[in-house]
Tab-separated table of C-alpha atoms in Angstrom:
chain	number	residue	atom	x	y	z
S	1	UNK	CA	-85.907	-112.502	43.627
S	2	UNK	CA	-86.460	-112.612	39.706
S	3	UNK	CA	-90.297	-113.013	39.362
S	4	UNK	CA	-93.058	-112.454	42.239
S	5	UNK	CA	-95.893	-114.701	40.697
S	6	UNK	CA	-97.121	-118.140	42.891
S	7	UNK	CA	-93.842	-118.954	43.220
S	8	UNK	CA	-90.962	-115.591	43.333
S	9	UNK	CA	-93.354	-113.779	46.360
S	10	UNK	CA	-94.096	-116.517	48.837
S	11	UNK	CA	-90.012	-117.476	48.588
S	12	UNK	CA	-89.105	-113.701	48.865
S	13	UNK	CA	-90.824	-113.555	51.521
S	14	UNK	CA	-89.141	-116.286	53.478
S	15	UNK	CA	-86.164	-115.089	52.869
S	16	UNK	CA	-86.813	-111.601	54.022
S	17	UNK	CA	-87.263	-113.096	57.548
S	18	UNK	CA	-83.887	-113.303	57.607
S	19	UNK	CA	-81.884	-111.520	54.838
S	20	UNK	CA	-82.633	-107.881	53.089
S	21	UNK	CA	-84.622	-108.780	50.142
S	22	UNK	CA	-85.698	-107.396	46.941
S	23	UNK	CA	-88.242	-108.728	44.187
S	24	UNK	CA	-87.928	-107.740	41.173
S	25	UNK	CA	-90.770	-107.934	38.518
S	26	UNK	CA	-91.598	-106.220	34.903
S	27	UNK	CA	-94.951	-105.842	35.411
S	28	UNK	CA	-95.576	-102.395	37.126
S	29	UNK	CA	-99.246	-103.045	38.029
S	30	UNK	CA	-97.691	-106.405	40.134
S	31	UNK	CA	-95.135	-104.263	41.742
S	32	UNK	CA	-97.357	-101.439	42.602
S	33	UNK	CA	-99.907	-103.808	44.434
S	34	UNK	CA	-97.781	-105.847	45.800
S	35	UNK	CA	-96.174	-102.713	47.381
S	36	UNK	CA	-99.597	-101.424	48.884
S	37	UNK	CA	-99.624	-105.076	50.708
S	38	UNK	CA	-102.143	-107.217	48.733
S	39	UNK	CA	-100.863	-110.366	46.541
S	40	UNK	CA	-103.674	-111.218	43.998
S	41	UNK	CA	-102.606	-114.836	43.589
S	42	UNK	CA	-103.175	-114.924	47.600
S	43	UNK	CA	-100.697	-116.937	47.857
S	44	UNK	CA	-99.712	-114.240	50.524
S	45	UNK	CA	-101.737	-113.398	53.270
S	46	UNK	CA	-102.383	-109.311	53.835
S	47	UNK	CA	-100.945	-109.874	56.991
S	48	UNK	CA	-97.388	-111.782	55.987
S	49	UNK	CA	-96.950	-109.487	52.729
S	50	UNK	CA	-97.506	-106.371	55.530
S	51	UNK	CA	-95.030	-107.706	57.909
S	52	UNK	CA	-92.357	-107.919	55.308
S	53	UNK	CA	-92.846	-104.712	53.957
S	54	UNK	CA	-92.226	-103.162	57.133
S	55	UNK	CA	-89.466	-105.249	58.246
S	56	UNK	CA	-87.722	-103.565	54.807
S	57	UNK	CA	-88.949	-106.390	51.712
S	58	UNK	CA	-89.233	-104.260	49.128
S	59	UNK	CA	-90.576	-104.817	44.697
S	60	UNK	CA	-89.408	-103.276	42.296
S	61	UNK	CA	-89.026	-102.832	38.468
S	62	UNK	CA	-85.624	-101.096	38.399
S	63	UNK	CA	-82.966	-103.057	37.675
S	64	UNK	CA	-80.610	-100.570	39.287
S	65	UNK	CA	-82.342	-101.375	42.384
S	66	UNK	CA	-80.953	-104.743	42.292
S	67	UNK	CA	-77.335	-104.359	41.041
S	68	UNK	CA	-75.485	-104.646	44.629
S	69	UNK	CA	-77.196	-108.252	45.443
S	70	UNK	CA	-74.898	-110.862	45.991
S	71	UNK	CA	-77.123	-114.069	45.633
S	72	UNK	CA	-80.457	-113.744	42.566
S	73	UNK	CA	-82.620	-116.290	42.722
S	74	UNK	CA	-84.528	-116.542	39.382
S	75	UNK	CA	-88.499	-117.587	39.488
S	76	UNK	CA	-90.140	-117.323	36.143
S	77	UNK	CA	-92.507	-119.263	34.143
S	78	UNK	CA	-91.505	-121.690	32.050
S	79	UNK	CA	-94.916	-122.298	29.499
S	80	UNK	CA	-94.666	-123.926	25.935
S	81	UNK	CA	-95.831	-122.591	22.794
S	82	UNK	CA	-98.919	-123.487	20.772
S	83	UNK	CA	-97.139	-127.117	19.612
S	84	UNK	CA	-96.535	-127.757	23.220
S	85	UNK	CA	-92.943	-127.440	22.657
S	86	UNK	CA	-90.868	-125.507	25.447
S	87	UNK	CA	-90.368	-121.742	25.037
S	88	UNK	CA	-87.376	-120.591	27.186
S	89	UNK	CA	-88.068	-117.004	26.584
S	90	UNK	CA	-88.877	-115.692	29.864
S	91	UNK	CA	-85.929	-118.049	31.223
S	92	UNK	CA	-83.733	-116.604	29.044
S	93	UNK	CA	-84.576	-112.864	29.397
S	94	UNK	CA	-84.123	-113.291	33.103
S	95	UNK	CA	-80.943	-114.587	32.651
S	96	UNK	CA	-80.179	-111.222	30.566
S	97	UNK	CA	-81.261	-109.478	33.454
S	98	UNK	CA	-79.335	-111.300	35.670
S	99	UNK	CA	-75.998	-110.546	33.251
S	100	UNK	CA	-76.679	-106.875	33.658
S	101	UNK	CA	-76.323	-106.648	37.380
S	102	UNK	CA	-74.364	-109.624	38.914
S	103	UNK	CA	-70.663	-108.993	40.037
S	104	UNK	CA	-68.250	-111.153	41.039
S	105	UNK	CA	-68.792	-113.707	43.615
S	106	UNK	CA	-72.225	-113.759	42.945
S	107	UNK	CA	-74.438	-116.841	43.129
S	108	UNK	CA	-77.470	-117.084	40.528
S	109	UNK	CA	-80.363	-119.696	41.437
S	110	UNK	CA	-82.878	-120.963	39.430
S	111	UNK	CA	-86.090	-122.515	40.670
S	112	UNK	CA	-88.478	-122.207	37.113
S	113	UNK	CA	-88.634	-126.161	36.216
S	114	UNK	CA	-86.772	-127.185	32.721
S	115	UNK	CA	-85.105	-130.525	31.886
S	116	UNK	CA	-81.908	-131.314	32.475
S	117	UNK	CA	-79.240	-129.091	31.147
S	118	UNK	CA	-81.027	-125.914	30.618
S	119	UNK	CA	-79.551	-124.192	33.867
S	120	UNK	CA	-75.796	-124.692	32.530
S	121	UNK	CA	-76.489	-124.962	28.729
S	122	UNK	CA	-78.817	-122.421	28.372
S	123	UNK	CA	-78.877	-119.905	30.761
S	124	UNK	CA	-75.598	-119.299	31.742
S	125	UNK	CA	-73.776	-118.422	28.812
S	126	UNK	CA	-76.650	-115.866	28.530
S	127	UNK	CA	-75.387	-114.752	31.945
S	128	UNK	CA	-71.811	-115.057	31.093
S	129	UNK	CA	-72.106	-113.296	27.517
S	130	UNK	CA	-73.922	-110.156	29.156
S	131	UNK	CA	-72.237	-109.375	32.240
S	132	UNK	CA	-68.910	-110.676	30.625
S	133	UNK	CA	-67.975	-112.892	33.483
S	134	UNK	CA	-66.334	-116.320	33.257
S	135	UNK	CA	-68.575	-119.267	34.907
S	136	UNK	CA	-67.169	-121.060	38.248
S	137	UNK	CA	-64.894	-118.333	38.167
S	138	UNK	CA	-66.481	-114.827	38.463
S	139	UNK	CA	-70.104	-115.829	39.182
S	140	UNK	CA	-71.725	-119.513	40.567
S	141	UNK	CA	-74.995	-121.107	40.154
S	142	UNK	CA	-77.372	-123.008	42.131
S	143	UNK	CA	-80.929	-124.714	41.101
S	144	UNK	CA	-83.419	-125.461	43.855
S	145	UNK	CA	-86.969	-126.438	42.114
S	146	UNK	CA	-90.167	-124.644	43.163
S	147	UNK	CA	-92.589	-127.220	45.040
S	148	UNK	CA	-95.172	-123.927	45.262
S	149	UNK	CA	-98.661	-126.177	45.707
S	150	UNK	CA	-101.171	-123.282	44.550
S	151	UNK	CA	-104.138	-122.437	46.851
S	152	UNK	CA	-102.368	-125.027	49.384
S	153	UNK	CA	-102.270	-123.812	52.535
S	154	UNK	CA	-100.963	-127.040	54.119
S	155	UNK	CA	-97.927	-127.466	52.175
S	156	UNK	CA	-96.614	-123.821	52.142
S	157	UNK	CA	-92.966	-122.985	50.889
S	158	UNK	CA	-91.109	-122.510	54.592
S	159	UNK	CA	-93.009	-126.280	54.981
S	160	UNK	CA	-91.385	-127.856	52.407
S	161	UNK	CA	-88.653	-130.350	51.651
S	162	UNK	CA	-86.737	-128.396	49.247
S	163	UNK	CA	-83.851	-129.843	46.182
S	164	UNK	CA	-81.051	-127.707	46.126
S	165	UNK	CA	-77.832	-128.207	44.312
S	166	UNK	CA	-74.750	-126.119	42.917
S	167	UNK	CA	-72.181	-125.241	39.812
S	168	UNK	CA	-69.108	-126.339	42.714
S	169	UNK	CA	-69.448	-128.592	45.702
S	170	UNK	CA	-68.540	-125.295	47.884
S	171	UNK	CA	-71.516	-123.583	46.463
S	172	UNK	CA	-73.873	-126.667	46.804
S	173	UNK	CA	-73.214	-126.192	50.434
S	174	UNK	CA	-73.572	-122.276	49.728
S	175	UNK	CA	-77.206	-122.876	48.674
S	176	UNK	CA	-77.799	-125.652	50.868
S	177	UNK	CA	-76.985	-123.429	53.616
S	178	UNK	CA	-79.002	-120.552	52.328
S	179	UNK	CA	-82.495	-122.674	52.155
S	180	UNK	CA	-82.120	-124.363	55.213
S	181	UNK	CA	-81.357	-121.461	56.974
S	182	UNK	CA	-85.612	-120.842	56.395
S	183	UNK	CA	-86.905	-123.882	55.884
S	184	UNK	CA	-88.614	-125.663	58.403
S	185	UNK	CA	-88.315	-129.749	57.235
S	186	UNK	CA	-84.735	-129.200	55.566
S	187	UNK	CA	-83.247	-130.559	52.315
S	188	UNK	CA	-81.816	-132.474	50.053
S	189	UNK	CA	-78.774	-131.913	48.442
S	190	UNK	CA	-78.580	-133.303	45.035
S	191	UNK	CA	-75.182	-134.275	43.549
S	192	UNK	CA	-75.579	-131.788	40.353
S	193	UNK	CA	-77.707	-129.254	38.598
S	194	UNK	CA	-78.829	-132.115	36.171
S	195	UNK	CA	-79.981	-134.279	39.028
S	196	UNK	CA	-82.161	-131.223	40.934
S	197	UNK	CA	-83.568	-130.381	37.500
S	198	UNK	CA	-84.336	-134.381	36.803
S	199	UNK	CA	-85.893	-134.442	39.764
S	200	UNK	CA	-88.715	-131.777	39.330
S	201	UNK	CA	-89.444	-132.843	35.713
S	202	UNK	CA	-90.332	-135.982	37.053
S	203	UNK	CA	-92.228	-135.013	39.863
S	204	UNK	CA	-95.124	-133.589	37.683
S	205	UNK	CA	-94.883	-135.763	35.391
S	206	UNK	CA	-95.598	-138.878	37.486
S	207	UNK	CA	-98.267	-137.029	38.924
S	208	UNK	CA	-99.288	-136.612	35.164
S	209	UNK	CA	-98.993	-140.434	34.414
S	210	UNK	CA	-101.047	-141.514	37.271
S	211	UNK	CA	-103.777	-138.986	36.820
S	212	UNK	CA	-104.258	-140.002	32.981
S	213	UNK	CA	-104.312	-143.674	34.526
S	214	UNK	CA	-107.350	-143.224	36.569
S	215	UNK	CA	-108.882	-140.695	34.108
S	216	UNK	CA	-108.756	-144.074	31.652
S	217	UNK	CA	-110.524	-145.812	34.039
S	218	UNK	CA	-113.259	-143.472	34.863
S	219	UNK	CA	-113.755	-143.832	31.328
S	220	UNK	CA	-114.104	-147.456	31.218
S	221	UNK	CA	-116.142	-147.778	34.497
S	222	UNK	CA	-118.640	-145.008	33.235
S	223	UNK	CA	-118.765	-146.913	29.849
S	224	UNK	CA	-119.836	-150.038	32.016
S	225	UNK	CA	-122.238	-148.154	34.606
S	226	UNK	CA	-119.969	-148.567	37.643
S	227	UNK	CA	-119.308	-145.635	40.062
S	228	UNK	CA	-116.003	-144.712	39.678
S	229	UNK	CA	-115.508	-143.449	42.704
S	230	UNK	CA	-116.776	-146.228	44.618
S	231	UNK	CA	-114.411	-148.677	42.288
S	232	UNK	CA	-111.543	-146.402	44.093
S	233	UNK	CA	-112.274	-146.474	47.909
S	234	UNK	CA	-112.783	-150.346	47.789
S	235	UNK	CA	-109.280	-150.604	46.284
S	236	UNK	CA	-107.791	-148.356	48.579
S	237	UNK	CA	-108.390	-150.969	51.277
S	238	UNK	CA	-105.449	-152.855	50.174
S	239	UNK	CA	-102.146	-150.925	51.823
S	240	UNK	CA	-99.982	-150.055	49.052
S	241	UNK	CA	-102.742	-148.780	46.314
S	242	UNK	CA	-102.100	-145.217	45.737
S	243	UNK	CA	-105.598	-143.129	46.148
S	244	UNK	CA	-105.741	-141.026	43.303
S	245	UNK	CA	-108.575	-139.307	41.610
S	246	UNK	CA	-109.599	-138.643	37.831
S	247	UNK	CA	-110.182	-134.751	37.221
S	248	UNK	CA	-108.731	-132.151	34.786
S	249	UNK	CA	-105.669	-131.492	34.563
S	250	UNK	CA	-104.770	-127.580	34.096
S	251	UNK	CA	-102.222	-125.127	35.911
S	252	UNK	CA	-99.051	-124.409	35.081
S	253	UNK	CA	-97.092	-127.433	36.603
S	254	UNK	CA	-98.616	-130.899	35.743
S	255	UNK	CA	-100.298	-130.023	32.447
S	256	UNK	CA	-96.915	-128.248	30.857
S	257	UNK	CA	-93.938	-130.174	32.260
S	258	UNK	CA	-93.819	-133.078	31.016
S	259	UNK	CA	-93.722	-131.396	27.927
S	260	UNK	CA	-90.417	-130.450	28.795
S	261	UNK	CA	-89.036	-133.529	29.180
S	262	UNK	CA	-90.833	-135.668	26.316
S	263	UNK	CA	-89.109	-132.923	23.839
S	264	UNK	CA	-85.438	-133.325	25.205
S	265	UNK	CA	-85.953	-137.127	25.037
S	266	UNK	CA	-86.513	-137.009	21.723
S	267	UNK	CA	-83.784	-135.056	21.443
S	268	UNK	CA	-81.427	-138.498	22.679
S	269	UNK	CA	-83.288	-140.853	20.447
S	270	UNK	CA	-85.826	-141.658	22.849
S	271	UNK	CA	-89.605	-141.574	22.340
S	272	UNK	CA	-91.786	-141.702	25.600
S	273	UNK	CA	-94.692	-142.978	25.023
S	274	UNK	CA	-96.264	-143.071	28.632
S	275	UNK	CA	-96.093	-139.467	29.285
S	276	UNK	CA	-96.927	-138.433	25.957
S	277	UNK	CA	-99.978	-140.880	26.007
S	278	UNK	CA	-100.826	-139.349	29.423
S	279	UNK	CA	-100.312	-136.440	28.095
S	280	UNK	CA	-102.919	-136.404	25.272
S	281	UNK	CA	-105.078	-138.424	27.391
S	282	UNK	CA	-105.453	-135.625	30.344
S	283	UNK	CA	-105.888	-133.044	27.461
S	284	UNK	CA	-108.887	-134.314	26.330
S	285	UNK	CA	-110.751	-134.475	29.130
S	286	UNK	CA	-112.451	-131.093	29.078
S	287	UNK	CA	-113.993	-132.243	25.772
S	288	UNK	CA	-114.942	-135.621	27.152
S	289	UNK	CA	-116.949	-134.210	30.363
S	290	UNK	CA	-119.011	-131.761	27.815
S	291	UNK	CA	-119.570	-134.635	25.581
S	292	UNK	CA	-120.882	-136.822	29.066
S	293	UNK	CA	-122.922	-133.738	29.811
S	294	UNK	CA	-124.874	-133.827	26.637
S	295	UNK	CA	-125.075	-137.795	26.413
S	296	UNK	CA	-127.184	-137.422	30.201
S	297	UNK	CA	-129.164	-134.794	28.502
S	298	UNK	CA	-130.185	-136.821	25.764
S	299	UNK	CA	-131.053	-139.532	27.895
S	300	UNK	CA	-133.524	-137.334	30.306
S	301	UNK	CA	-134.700	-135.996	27.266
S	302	UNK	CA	-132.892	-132.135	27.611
S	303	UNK	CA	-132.639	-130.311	24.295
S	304	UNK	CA	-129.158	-129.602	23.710
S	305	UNK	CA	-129.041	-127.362	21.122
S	306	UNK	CA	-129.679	-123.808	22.342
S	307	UNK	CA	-130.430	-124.854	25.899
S	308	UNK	CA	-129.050	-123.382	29.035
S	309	UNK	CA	-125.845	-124.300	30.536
S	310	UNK	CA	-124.247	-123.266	33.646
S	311	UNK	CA	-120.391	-124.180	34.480
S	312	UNK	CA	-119.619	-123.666	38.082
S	313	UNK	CA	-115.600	-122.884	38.614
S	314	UNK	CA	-113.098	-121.742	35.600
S	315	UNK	CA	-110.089	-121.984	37.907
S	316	UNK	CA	-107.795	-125.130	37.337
S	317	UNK	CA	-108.303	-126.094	40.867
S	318	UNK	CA	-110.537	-125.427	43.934
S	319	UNK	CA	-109.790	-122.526	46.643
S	320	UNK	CA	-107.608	-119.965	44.560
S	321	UNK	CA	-107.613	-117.700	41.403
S	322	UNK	CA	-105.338	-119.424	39.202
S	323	UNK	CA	-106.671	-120.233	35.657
S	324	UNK	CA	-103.642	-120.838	33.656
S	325	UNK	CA	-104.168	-123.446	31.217
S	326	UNK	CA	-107.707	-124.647	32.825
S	327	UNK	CA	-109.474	-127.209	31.012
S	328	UNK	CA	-112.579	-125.756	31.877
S	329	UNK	CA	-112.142	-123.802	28.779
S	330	UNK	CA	-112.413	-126.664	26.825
S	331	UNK	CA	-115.991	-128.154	28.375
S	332	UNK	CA	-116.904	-124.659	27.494
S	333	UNK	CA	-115.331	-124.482	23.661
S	334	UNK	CA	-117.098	-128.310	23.516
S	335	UNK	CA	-120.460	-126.982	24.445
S	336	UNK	CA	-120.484	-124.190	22.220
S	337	UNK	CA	-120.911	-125.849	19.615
S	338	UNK	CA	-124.544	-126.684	20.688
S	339	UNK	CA	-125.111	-123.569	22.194
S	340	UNK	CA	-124.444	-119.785	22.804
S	341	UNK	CA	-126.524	-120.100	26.225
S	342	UNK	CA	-123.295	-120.836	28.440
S	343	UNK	CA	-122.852	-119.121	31.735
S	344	UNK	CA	-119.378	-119.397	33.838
S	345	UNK	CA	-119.628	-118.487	37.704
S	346	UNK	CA	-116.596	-118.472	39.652
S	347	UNK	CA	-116.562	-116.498	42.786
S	348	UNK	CA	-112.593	-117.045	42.846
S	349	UNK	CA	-111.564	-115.564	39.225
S	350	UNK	CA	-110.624	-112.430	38.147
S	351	UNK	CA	-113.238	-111.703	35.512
S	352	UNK	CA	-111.177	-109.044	33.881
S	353	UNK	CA	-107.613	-111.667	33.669
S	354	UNK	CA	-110.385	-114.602	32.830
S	355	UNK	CA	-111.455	-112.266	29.247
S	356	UNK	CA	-108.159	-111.359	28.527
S	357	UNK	CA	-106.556	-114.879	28.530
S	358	UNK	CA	-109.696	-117.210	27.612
S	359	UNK	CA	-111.942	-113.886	25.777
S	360	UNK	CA	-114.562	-115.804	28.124
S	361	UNK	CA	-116.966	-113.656	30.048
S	362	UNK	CA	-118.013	-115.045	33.445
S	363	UNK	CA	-119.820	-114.169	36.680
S	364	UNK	CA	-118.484	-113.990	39.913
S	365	UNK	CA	-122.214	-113.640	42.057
S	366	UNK	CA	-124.726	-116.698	41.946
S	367	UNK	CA	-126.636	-116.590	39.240
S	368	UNK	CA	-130.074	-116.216	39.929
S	369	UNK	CA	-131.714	-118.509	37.549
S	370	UNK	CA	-132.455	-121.857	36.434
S	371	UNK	CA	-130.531	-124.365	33.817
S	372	UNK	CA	-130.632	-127.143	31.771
S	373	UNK	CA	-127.444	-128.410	32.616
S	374	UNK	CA	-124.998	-127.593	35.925
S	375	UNK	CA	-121.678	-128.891	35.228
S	376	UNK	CA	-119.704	-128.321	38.892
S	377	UNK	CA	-116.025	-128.102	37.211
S	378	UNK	CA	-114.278	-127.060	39.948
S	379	UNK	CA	-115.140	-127.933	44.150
S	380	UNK	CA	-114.871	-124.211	45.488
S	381	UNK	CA	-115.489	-124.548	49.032
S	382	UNK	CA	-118.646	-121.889	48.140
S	383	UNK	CA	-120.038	-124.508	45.894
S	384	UNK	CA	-119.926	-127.181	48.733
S	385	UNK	CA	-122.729	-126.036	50.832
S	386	UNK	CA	-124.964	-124.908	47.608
S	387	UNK	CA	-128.106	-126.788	46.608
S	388	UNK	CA	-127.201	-127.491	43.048
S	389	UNK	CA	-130.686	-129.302	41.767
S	390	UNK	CA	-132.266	-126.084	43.022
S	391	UNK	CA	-130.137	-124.326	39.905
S	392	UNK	CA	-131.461	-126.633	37.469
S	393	UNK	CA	-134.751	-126.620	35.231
S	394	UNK	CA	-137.728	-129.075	35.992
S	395	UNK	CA	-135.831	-132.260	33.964
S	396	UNK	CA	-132.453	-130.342	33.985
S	397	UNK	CA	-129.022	-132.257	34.134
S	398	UNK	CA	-125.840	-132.138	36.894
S	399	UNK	CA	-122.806	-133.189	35.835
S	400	UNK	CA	-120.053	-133.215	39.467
S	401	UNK	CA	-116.722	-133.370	37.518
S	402	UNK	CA	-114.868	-133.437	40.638
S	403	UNK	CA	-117.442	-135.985	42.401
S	404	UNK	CA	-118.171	-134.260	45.375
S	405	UNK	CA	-121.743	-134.186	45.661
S	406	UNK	CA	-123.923	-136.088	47.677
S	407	UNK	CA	-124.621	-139.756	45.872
S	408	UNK	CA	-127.958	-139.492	43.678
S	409	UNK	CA	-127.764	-135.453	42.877
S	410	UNK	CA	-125.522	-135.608	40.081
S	411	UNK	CA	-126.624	-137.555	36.840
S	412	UNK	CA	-122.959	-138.186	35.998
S	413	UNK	CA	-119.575	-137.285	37.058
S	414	UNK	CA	-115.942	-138.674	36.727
C-alpha cells in the first residue's frame, strides 16, 4: 500500500486480514506512529491498528522493503494547485516509486480519484519508463476508487460497495477477486479503467451539484425570512425528494474533484457549467455565513468592528480531525477584516497541523469567556450538549451554520 493517510491505512489494513501487507509512506513521523499503534486521522481504532501489527502489517519508508510485492495498490492525494487546476504530482511520483520496485507479473492499482484516462495515460508510462517494463505484458493495472467516508464509522471500507476494474479482462477478475476476497457487500466490476475512474469523478461531483443547489436556496429563503430548514422537512414528505442539507463544503473529496473533471472537459471542447457554477457557488459560502453573522449583529445592535468572535469547529466536518481545505478558514479570513478578536475552539484539531496549514492559532479546551458573536461551524458531538447563549455577551449573536440547535437559540443559520 502506496500512501497510509484516510484512505492507504484503513485499506491496508483489510487486506492484512488476509494477505502479508506492507504500507509504505514518505513521511517518517506517519510511519513511526503508525508503527507504535496510533493512527492520528483515527480512522483506525488503537485496537484494529494493534491487531494488525501483531498479526505481521508492517509501515515503512524503505522502498527496498517493498520490492518483492506482487500486487501495489497506490493511495495518494490527488489536490489542485492555487488555480484549482489538477496537480498530478504526488500521482505521478508514486508511480516512480512503483517503477523502481515492480517485477514482472505484477499488478499496480490505483484508488487516488482523477478523470478518465489518467491511470493509462499518465501513470503508466511513468511506470513503464522507470522499471523498463512493457504494459499488459510485463506488469498489469487495476483502478478501484476510494469510497473512504472520513470520521464515518457507519460506512467503513470492509462495508463498502467497491468499483474495481483492470488493464485485461483476466486481471479485472484478478482485482475483482482480490477486493471481494475482504469486502463484506461485494462489487462491481466496471468494463474499463475509464469507466471506474468516470464513476468516482462523478460521485463527488453530484454530491457537489446538489449541495450548491440547496446552499442557493438557503440563500433565497433567508433573503425572504423563511426557515430553511423547515422549507426542507415539509418537502421531504413527498417520496422521491432527495433530503439534502446546505453547509460548507471542505475536505479533500467533494470540494476538489470536480475540479478534475471540469478541466479535462474543457480539454474535449466542452464547458460545464453546472459543476463549475456549483463549484464557485459552494466556495463562497464561508464568506457568506461571516457576512450573515455581522448583518444579525447589526440588527441587535453588536459592534462589529473590534468585537469578540468565537468560531466553534475548524474541521471540514463533525466527529474527526480532518481540516483539509475547510471553509471555516474563510468565515474566519471574512471576519478579520472587522476584527483581530477571533477565537477558534475545536476539541478535534491538531492545533500544531491547524498553524502550519491555515497559520491560524486555535484552542482545543472551552474557552472560558464570553462573546459577541458564536458562530457553531462545525456540529462536534461536544458542541451538542453545550449551552451556547451561555458563551455569548448580554446582546451577543449565534450564528448555527450547520442548524442543529434548538429552534429560537440561534439568531441565524443556513
Amino acid at each position: 500500500m502506496i500512501g497510509l493517510g484516510y484512505v492507504g491505512l484503513p485499506l491496508a489494513r483489510l487486506f492484512s486480514t488476509k494477505y502479508e501487507t506492507i504500507g509504505f509512506d514518505r513521511n517518517s513521523a506517519r510511519v513511526e506512529a503508525l508503527m507504535t499503534g496510533h493512527d492520528a486521522t483515527l480512522e483506525l481504532s488503537d485496537d484494529l491498528l494493534q491487531q494488525a501489527l501483531e498479526r505481521g502489517f508492517r509501515c515503512t519508508t524503505d522502498e527496498a522493503e517493498i520490492s518483492d510485492c506482487n500486487v501495489y495498490v497506490v493511495a495518494v492525494p490527488t489536490p489542485v494547485d492555487v488555480n484549482n487546476r489538477p496537480d498530478l504530482t504526488p500521482l505521478l511520483s508514486a508511480s516512480e516509486i512503483v517503477g523502481r520496485v515492480i517485477s514482472k507479473g505484477d499488478v499496480v492499482i490505483y484508488e487516488s480519484t482523477v478523470y478518465p484516462g489518467v491511470t493509462e495515460e499518465e501513470c503508466i508510462p511513468v511506470v513503464e519508463r522507470v522499471s523498463g517494463l512493457a504494459y499488459n505484458k510485463d506488469f498489469f493495472a487495476g483502478y478501484s476508487p476510494e469510497r473512504i467516508n472520513p470520521g464515518d464509522k457507519e460506512h467503513t471500507v470492509e462495508k463498502i460497495k467497491k468499483v474495481t476494474s483492470g488493464s485485461t479482462p483476466e486481471v479485472a477478475d484478478r482485482v475483482d477477486a482480490l477486493y471481494n476476497s475482504v469486502l463484506l457487500n461485494g462489487t462491481h466490476k466496471a468494463p474499463s479503467i475509464r469507466v471506474a475512474e468516470a464513476s468516482k469523478i462523478i460521485e463527488n461531483s453530484q454530491r457537489d451539484v446538489n449541495i450548491a443547489f440547496m446552499n442557493e436556496l438557503a440563500k433565497i429563503f433567508n433573503a425572504m425570512g423563511i426557515n430553511t430548514n423547515d422549507v426542507i422537512e415539509a418537502a421531504a414528505t413527498k417520496w422521491n425528494f432527495i433530503k439534502m442539507r446546505p453547509g460548507l463544503v471542505g475536505g479533500h473529496c467533494i470540494s476538489v474533484d470536480p475540479y478534475y473533471l471540469i478541466q479535462k472537459a474543457q480539454v474535449y471542447g466542452v464547458l460545464p457549467r453546472i459543476m463549475s457554477s456549483a463549484r464557485r457557488l459552494n466556495d463562497g459560502m464561508g464568506a457568506y455565513v461571516a457576512e450573515q453573522t455581522i448583518k444579525c449583529m447589526n440588527k441587535k445592535g453588536v459592534m462589529v468592528k473590534d468585537a469578540r468572535i468565537l468560531i466553534m469547529g475548524i474541521t471540514f466536518k463533525e466527529n474527526c480531525p480532518d481540516i483539509r481545505n475547510t471553509k471555516v478558514v474563510d468565515i474566519y479570513h471574512t471576519l478579520s477584516e472587522y476584527t483581530t478578536d477571533i477565537t477558534i475552539y475545536d476539541p478535534w484539531a491538531d492545533a500544531a497541523q491547524v498553524k502550519r496549514e491555515y497559520d491560524l492559532d486555535i484552542i482545543t479546551t472551552l474557552p472560558q469567556a464570553t462573546f459577541d458573536a458564536v458562530i457553531l461551524a462545525v456540529a462536534h458531538k461536544e458542541f451538542l450538549s453545550l449551552d451556547v447563549r451561555s458563551l455569548t455577551a448580554a446582546n451577543g449573536v449565534i450564528y448555527d451554520v450547520k442548524g442543529v440547535l434548538e429552534r429560537g437559540v440561534a439568531d441565524g443559520e443556513l
